[in-house]
PDB file of C-alpha atoms and ligand atoms in Angstrom:
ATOM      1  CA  UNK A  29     -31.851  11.269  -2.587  1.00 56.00           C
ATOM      2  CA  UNK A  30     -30.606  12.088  -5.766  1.00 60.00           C
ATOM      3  CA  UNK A  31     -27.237  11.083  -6.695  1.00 55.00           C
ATOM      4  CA  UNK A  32     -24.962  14.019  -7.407  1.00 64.00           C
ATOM      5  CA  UNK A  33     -21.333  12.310  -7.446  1.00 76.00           C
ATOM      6  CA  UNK A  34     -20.298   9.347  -9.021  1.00 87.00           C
ATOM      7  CA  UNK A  35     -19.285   8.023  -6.126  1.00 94.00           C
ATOM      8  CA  UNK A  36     -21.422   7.986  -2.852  1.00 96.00           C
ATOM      9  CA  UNK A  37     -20.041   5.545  -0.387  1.00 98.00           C
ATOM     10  CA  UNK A  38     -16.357   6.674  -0.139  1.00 98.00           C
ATOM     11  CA  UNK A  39     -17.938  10.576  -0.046  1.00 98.00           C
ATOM     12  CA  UNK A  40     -17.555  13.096   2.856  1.00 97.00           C
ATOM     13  CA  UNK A  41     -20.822  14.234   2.152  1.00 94.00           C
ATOM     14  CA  UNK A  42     -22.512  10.561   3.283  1.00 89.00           C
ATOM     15  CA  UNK A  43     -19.780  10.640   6.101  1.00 96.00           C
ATOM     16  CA  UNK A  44     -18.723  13.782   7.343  1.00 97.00           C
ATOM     17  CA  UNK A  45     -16.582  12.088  10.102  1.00 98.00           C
ATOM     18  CA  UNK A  46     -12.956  10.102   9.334  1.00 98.00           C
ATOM     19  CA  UNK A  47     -13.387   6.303   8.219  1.00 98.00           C
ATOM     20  CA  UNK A  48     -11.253   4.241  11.077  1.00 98.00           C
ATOM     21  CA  UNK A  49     -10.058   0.936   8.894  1.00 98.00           C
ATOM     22  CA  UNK A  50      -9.248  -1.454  12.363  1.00 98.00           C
ATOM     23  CA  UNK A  51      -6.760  -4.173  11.033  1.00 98.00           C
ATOM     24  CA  UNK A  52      -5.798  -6.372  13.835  1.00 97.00           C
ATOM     25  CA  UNK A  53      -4.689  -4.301  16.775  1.00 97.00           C
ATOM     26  CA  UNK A  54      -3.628  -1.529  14.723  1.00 98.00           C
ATOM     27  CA  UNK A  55      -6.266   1.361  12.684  1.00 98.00           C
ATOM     28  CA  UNK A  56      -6.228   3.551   9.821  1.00 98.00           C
ATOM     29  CA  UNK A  57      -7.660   6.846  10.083  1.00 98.00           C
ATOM     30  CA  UNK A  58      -6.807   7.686  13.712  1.00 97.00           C
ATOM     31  CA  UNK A  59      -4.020   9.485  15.235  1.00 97.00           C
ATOM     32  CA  UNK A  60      -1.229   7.189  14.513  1.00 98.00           C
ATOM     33  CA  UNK A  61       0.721   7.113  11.449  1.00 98.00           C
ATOM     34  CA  UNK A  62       0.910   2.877  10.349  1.00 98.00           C
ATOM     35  CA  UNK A  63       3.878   2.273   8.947  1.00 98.00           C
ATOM     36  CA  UNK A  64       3.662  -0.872   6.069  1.00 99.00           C
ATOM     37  CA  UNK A  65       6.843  -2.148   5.053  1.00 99.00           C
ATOM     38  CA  UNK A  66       8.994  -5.120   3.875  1.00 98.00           C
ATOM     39  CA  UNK A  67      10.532  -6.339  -0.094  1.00 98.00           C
ATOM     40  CA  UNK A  68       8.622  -6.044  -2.959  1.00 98.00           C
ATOM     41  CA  UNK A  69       8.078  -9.528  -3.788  1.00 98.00           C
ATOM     42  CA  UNK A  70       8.280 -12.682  -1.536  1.00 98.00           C
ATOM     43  CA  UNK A  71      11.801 -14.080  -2.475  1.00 98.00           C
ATOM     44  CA  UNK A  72      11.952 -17.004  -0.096  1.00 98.00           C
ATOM     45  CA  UNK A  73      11.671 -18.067   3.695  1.00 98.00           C
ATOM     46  CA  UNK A  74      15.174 -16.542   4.900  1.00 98.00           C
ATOM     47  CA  UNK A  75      14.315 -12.957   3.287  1.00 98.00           C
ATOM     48  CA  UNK A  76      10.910 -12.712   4.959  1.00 98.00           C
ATOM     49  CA  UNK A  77      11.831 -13.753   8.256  1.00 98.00           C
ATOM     50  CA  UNK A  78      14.735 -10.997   8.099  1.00 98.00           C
ATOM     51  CA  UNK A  79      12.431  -8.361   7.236  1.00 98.00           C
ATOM     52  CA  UNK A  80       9.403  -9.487   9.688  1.00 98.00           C
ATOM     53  CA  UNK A  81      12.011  -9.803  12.303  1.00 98.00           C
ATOM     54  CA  UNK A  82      13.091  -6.006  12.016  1.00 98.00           C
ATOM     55  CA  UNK A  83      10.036  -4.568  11.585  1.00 98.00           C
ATOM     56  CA  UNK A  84       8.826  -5.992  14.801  1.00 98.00           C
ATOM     57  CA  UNK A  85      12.240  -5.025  16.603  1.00 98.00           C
ATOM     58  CA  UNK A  86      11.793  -1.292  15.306  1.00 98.00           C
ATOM     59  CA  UNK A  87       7.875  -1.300  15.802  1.00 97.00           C
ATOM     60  CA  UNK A  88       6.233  -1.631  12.129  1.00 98.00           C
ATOM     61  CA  UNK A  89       3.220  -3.467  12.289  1.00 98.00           C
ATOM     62  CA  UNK A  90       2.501  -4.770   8.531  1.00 99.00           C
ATOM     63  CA  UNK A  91       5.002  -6.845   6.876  1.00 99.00           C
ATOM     64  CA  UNK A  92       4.400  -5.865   3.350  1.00 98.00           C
ATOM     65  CA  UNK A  93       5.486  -8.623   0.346  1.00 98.00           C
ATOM     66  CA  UNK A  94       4.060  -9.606  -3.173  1.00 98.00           C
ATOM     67  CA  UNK A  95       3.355 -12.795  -4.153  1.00 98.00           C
ATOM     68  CA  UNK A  96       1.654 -12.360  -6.939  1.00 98.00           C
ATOM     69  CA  UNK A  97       3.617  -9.488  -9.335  1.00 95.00           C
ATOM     70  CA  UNK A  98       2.059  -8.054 -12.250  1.00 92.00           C
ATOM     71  CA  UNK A  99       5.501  -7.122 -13.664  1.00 92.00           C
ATOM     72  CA  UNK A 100       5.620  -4.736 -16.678  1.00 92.00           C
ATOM     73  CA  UNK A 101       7.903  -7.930 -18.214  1.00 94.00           C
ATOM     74  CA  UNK A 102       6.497 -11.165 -18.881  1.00 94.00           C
ATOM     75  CA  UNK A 103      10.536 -12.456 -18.324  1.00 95.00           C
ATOM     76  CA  UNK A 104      10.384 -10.462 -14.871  1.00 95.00           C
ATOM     77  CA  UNK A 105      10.370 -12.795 -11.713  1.00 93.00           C
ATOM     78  CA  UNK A 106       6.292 -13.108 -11.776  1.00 95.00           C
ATOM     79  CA  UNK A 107       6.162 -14.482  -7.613  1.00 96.00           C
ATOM     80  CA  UNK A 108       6.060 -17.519  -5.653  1.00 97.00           C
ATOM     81  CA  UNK A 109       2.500 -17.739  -5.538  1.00 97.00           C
ATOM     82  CA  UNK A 110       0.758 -19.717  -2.688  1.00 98.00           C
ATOM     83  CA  UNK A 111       3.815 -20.749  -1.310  1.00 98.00           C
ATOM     84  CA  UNK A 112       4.862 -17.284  -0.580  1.00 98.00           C
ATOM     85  CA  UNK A 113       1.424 -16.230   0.944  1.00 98.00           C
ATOM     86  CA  UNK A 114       2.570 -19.328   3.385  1.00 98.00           C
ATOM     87  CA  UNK A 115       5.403 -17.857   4.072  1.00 98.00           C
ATOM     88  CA  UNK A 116       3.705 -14.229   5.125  1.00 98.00           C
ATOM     89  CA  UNK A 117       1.220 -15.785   7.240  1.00 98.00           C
ATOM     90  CA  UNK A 118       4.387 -18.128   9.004  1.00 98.00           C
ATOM     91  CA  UNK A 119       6.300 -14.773   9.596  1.00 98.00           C
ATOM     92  CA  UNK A 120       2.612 -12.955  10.706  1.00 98.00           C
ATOM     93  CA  UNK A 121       2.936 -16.078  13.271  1.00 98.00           C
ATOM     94  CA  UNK A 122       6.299 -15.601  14.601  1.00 98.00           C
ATOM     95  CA  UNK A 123       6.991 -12.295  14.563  1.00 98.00           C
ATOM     96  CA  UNK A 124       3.670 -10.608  15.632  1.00 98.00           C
ATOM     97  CA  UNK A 125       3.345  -8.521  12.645  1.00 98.00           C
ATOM     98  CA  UNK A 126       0.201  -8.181  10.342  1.00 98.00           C
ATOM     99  CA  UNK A 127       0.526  -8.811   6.642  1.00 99.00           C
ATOM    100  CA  UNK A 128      -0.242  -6.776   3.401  1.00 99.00           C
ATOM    101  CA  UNK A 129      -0.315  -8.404  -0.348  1.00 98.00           C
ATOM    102  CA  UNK A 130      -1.232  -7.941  -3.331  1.00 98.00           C
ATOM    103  CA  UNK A 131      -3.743  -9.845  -5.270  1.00 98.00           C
ATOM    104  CA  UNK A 132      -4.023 -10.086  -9.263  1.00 98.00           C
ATOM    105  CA  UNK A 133      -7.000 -11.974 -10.194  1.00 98.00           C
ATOM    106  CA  UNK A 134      -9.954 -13.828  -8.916  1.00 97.00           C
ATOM    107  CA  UNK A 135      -7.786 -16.676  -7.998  1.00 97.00           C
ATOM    108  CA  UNK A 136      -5.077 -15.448  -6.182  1.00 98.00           C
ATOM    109  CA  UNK A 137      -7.853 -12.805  -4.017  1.00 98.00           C
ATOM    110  CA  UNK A 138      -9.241 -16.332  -3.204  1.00 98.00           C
ATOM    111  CA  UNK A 139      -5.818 -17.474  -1.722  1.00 98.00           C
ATOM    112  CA  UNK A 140      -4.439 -13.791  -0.793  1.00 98.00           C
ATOM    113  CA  UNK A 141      -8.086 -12.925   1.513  1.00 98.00           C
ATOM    114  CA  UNK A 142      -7.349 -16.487   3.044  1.00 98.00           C
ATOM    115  CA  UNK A 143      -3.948 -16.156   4.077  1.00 98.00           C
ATOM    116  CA  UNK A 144      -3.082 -12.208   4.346  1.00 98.00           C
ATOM    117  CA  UNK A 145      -4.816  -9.773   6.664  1.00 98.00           C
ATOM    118  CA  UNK A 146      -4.691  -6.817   3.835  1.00 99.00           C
ATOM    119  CA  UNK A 147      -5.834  -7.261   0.339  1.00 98.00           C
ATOM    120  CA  UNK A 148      -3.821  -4.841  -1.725  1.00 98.00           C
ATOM    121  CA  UNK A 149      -5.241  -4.046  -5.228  1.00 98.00           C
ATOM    122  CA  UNK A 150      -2.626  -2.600  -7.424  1.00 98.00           C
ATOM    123  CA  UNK A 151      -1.848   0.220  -9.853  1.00 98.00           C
ATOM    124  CA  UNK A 152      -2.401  -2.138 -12.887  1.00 97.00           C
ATOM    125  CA  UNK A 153      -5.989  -3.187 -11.420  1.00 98.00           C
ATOM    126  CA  UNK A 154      -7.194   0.298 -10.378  1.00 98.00           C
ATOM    127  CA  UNK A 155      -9.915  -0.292 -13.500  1.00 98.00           C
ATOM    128  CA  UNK A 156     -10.140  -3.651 -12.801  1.00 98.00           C
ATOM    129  CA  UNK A 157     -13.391  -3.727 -11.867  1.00 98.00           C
ATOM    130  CA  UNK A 158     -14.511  -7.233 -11.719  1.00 98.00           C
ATOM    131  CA  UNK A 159     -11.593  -7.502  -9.464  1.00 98.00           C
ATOM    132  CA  UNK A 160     -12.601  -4.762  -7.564  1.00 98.00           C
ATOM    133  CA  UNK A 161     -16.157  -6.247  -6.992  1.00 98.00           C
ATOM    134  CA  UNK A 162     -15.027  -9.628  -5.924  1.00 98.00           C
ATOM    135  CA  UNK A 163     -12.541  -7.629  -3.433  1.00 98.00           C
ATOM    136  CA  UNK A 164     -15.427  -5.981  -2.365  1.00 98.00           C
ATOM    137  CA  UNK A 165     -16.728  -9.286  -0.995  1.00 98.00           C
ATOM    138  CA  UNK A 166     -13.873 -10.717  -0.091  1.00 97.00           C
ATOM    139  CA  UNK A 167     -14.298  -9.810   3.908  1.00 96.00           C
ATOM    140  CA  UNK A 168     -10.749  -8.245   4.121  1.00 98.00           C
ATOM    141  CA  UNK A 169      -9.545  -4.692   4.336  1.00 98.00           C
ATOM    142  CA  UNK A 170      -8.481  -3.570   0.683  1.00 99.00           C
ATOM    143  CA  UNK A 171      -5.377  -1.389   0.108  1.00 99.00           C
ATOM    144  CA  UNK A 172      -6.256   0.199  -3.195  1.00 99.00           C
ATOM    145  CA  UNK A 173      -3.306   2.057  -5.300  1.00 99.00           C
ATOM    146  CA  UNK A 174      -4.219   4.495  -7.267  1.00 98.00           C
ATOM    147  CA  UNK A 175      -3.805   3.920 -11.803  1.00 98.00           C
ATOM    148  CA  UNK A 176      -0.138   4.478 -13.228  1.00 97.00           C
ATOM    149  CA  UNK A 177      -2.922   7.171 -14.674  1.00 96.00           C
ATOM    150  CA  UNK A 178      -6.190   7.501 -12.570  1.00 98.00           C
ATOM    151  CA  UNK A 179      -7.344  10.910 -12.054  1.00 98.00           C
ATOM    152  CA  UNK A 180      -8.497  11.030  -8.207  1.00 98.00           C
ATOM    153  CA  UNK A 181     -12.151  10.782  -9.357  1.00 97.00           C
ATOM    154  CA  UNK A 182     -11.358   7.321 -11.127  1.00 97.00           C
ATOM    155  CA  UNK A 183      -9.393   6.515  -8.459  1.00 98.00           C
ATOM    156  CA  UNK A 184     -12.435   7.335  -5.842  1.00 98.00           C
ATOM    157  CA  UNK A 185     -14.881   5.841  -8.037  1.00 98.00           C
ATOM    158  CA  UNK A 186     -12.537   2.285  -8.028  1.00 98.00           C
ATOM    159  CA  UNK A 187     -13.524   2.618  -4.681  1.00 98.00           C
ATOM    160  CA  UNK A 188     -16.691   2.891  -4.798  1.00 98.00           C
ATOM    161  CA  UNK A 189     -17.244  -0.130  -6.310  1.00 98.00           C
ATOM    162  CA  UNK A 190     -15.639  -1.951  -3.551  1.00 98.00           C
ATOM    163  CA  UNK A 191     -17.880  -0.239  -1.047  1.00 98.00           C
ATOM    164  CA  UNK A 192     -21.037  -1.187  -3.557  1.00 98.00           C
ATOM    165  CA  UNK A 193     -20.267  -4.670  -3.344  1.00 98.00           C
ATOM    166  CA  UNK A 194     -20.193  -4.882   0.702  1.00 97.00           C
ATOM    167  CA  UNK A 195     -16.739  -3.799   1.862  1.00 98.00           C
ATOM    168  CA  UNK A 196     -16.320  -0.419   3.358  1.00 98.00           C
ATOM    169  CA  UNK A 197     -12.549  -0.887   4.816  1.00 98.00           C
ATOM    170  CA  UNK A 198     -10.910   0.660   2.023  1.00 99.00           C
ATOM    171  CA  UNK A 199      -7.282   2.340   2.480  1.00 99.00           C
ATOM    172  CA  UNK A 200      -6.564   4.695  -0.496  1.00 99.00           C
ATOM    173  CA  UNK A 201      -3.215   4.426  -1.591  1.00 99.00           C
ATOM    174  CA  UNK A 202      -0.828   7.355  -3.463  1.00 99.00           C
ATOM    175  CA  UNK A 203       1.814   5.657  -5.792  1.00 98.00           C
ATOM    176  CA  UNK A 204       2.612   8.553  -7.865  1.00 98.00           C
ATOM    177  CA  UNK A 205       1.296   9.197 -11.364  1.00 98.00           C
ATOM    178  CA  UNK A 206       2.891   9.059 -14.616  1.00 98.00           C
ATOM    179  CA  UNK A 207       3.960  12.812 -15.683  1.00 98.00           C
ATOM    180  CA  UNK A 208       6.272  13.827 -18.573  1.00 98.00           C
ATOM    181  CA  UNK A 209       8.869  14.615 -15.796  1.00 98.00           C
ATOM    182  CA  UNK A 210      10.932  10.758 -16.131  1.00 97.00           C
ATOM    183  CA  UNK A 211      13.744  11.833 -13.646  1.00 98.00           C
ATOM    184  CA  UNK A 212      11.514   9.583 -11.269  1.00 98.00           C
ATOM    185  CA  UNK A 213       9.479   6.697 -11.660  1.00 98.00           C
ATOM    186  CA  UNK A 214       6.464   8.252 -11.130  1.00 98.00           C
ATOM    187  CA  UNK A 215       5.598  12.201  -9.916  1.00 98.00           C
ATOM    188  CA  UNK A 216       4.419  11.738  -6.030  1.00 98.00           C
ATOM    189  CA  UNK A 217       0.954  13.560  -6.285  1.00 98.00           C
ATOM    190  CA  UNK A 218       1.316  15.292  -2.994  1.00 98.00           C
ATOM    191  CA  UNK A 219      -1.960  17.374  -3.416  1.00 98.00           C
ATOM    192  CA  UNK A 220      -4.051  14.100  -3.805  1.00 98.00           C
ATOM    193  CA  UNK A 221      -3.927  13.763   0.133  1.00 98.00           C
ATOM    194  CA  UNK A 222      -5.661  16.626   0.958  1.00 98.00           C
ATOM    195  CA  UNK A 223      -7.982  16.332  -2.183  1.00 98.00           C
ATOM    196  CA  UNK A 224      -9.372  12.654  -1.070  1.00 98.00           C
ATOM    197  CA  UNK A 225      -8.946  14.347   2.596  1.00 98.00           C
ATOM    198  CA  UNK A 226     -11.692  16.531   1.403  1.00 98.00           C
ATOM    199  CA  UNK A 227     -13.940  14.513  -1.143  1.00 98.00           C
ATOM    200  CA  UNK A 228     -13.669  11.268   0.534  1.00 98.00           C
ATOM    201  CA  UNK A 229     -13.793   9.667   4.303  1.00 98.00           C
ATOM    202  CA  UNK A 230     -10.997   7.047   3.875  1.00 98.00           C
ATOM    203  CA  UNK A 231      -8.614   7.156   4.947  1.00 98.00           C
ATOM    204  CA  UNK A 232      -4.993   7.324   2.737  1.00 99.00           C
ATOM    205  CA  UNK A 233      -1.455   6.162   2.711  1.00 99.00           C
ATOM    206  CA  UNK A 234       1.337   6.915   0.575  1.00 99.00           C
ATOM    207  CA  UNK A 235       3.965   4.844  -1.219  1.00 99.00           C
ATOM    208  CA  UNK A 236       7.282   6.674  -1.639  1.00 99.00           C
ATOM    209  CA  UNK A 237       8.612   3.732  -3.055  1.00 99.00           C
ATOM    210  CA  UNK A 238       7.126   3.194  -6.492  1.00 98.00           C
ATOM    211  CA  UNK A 239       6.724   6.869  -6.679  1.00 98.00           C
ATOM    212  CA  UNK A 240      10.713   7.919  -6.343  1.00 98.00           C
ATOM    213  CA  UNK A 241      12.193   4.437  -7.705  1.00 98.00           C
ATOM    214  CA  UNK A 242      15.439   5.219  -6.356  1.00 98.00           C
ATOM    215  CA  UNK A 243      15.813   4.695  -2.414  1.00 98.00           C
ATOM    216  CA  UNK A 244      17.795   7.946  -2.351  1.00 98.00           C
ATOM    217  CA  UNK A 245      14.741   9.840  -2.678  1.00 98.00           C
ATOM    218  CA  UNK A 246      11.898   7.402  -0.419  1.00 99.00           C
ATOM    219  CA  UNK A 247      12.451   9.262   3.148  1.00 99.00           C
ATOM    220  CA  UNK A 248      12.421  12.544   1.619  1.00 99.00           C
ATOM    221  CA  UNK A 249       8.770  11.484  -0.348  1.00 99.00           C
ATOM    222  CA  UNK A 250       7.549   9.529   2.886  1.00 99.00           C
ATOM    223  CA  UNK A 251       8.272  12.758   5.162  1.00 99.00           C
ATOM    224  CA  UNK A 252       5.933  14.984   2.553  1.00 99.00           C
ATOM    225  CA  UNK A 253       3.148  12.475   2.313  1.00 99.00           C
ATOM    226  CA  UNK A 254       2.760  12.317   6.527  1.00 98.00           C
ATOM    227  CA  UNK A 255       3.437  16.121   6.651  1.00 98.00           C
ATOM    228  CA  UNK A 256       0.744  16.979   3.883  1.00 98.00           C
ATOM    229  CA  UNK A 257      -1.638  14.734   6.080  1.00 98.00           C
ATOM    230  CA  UNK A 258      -1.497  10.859   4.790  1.00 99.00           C
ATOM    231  CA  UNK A 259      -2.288   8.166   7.333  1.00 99.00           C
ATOM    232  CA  UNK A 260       0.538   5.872   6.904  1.00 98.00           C
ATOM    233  CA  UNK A 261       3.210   4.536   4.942  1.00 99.00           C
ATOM    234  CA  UNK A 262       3.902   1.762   2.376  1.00 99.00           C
ATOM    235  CA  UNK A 263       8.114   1.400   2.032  1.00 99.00           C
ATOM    236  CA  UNK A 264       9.817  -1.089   0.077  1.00 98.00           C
ATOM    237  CA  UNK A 265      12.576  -2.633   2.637  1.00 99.00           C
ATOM    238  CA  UNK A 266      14.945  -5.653   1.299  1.00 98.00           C
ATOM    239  CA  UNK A 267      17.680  -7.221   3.630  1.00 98.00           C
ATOM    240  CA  UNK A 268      19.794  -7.214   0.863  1.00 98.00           C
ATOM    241  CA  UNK A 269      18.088  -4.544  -2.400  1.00 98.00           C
ATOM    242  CA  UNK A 270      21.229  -5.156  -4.898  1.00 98.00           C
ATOM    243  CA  UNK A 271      19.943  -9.065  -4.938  1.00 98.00           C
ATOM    244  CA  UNK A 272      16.429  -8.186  -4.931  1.00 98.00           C
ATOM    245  CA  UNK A 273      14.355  -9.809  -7.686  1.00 97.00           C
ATOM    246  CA  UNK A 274      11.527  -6.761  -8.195  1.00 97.00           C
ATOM    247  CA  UNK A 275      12.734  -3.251  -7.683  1.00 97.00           C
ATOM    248  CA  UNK A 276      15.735  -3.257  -5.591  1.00 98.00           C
ATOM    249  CA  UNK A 277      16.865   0.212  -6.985  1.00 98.00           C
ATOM    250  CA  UNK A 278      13.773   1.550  -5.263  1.00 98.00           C
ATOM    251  CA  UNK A 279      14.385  -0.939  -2.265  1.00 98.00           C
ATOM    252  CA  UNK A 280      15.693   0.688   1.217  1.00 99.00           C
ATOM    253  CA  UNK A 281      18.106  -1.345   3.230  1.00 98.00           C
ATOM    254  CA  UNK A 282      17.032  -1.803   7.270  1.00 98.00           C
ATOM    255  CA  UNK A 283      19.472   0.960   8.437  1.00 98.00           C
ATOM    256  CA  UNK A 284      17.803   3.343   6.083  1.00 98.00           C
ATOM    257  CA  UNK A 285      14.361   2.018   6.821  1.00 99.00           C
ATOM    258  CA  UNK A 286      15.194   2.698  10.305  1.00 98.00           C
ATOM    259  CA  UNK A 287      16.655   6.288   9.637  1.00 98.00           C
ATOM    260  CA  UNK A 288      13.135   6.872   7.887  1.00 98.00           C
ATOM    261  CA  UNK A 289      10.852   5.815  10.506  1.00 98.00           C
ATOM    262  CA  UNK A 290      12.732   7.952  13.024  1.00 98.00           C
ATOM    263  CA  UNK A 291      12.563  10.717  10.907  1.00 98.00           C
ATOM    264  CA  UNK A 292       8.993  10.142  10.204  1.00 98.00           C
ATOM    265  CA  UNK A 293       8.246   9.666  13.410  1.00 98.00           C
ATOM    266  CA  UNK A 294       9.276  13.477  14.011  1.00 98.00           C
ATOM    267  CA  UNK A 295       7.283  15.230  11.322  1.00 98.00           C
ATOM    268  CA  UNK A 296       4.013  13.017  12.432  1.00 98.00           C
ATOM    269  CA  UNK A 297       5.051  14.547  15.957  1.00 98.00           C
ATOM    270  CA  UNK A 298       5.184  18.024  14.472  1.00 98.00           C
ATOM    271  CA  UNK A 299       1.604  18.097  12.752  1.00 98.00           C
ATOM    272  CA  UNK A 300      -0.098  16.511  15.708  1.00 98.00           C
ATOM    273  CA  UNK A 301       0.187  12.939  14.879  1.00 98.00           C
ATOM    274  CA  UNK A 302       1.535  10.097  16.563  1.00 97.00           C
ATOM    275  CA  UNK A 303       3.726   6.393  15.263  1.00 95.00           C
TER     276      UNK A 303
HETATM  277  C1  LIG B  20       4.001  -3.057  -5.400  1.00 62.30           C
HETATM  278  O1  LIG B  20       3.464  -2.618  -4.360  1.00 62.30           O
HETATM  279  O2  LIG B  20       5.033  -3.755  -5.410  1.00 62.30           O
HETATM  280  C2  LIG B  20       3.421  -2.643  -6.700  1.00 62.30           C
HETATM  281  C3  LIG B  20       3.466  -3.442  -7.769  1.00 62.30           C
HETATM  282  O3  LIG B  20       2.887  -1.403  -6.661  1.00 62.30           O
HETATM  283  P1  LIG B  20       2.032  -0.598  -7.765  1.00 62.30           P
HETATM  284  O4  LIG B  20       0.813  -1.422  -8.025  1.00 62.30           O
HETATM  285  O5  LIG B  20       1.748   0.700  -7.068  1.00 62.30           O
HETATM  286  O6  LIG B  20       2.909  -0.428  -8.974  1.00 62.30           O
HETATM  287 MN1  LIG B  21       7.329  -3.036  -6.003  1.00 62.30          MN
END
């Protein structure tokens, strides 16, 4: 057959029905709504206990938590490495909860695929592409943000190449997009949901976080993206986001992270959804 799209593996037209991406005991794709949430980066032992201890008391299943950051500033706090994937997988342990991170290079996906249960490739590495092959066979589902600048057929065609190279759990991930407008960090592209909805089987989360970067505006982004149709949530949560060493502005404190999940919890109600 003759190849009409520059993609083919992440396309409706190969798969007319809804990817499910099974992670553990939760899936992607299906009725629920997953809610990922947790800091930014992995700041030490006491900070990701905290958080994996909420989420399980309020029902989150993936403790989300970089320890590898590709910060815009090479004087930024750059991550604890290893010894905060350790960490992750000890809270995973205790706390029941299932762990997303973010890997940066070939070395850390080496470490990240061994110790996480989600291998989130970020903004930054959308093009990455020898990245993106080696996730591909890494053997672990891959959370894949869309470019500070991707259109959605880069961003689909990223994903292609981790399909090509053996890995079909692929969760599509809306960051927001850099626009002139620089009231926020990035512009939330709300129509990309239904776009990829249409063009692609995969399913697709969104990250209010990175796109508002103020935690004023996160529930208000994170109720859009499940009303508009995305299958889950990525949230930055800190226990504390005015010490937090990688975007605290954009950072939610538990109450509010609470307040959002209830109120997200409505709107998936409301277009037929469940969390
Ligand atoms: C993050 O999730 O903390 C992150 C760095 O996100 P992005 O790649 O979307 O900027
Ligand atoms: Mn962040």
């Amino acid at each position: 057959m003759a190849v009409r799209k520059p993609y083919r593996l992440v396309s409706r037209d190969q798969h007319p029905d809804d990817s499910v991406i099974r992670v553990g005991n939760i899936a992607f794709g299906g009725s629920k709504v997953i809610v990922m949430s947790g800091p930014c980066a992995v700041e030490s032992r006491e900070q990701v206990m905290a958080a994996a201890e909420f989420m399980s008391s309020i029902g989150v299943p993936v403790l989300r938590g970089g320890a590898y950051k590709p910060r815009t500033s090479p004087y930024s706090f750059q991550g604890m490495g290893v010894e905060g994937l350790k960490i992750l997988a000890e809270a995973r342990e205790r706390y029941g909860v299932l762990t997303v991170t973010e890997a940066v290079d070939h070395e850390s996906l080496g470490h990240v695929a061994e110790w996480a249960d989600i291998v989130q490739i970020g903004a930054r590495n959308m093009q990455n592409f020898e990245l993106l092959k080696a996730a591909g066979q890494s053997g672990k589902p891959v959370l894949l943000k869309r470019g500070l600048a991707a259109t959605i057929d880069e961003w689909l065609m990223a994903a292609e190449y981790v399909a090509a190279h053996g890995n079909p759990n692929i969760i599509l991930c809306e960051r927001g997009i850099r626009t002139y407008e620089t009231k926020t960090r990035n512009t939330l592209d709300i129509s990309a949901i239904p776009v990829i909805k249409q063009l692609s089987h995969l399913p697709v989360v969104v990250d209010p976080s990175h796109a508002a970067g103020q935690w004023q505006w996160v529930a208000s982004l994170a109720r859009a993206g499940v009303a508009a149709g995305a299958d889950g949530l990525i949230v930055e949560a800190h226990p504390n986001p005015a010490e937090a060493l990688s975007d605290g502005p954009q950072s939610l404190n538990f109450r509010h992270l609470d307040e959002l999940v209830a109120q997200v919890r409505q709107v998936a109600r409301a277009v037929g959804r469940e969390l």
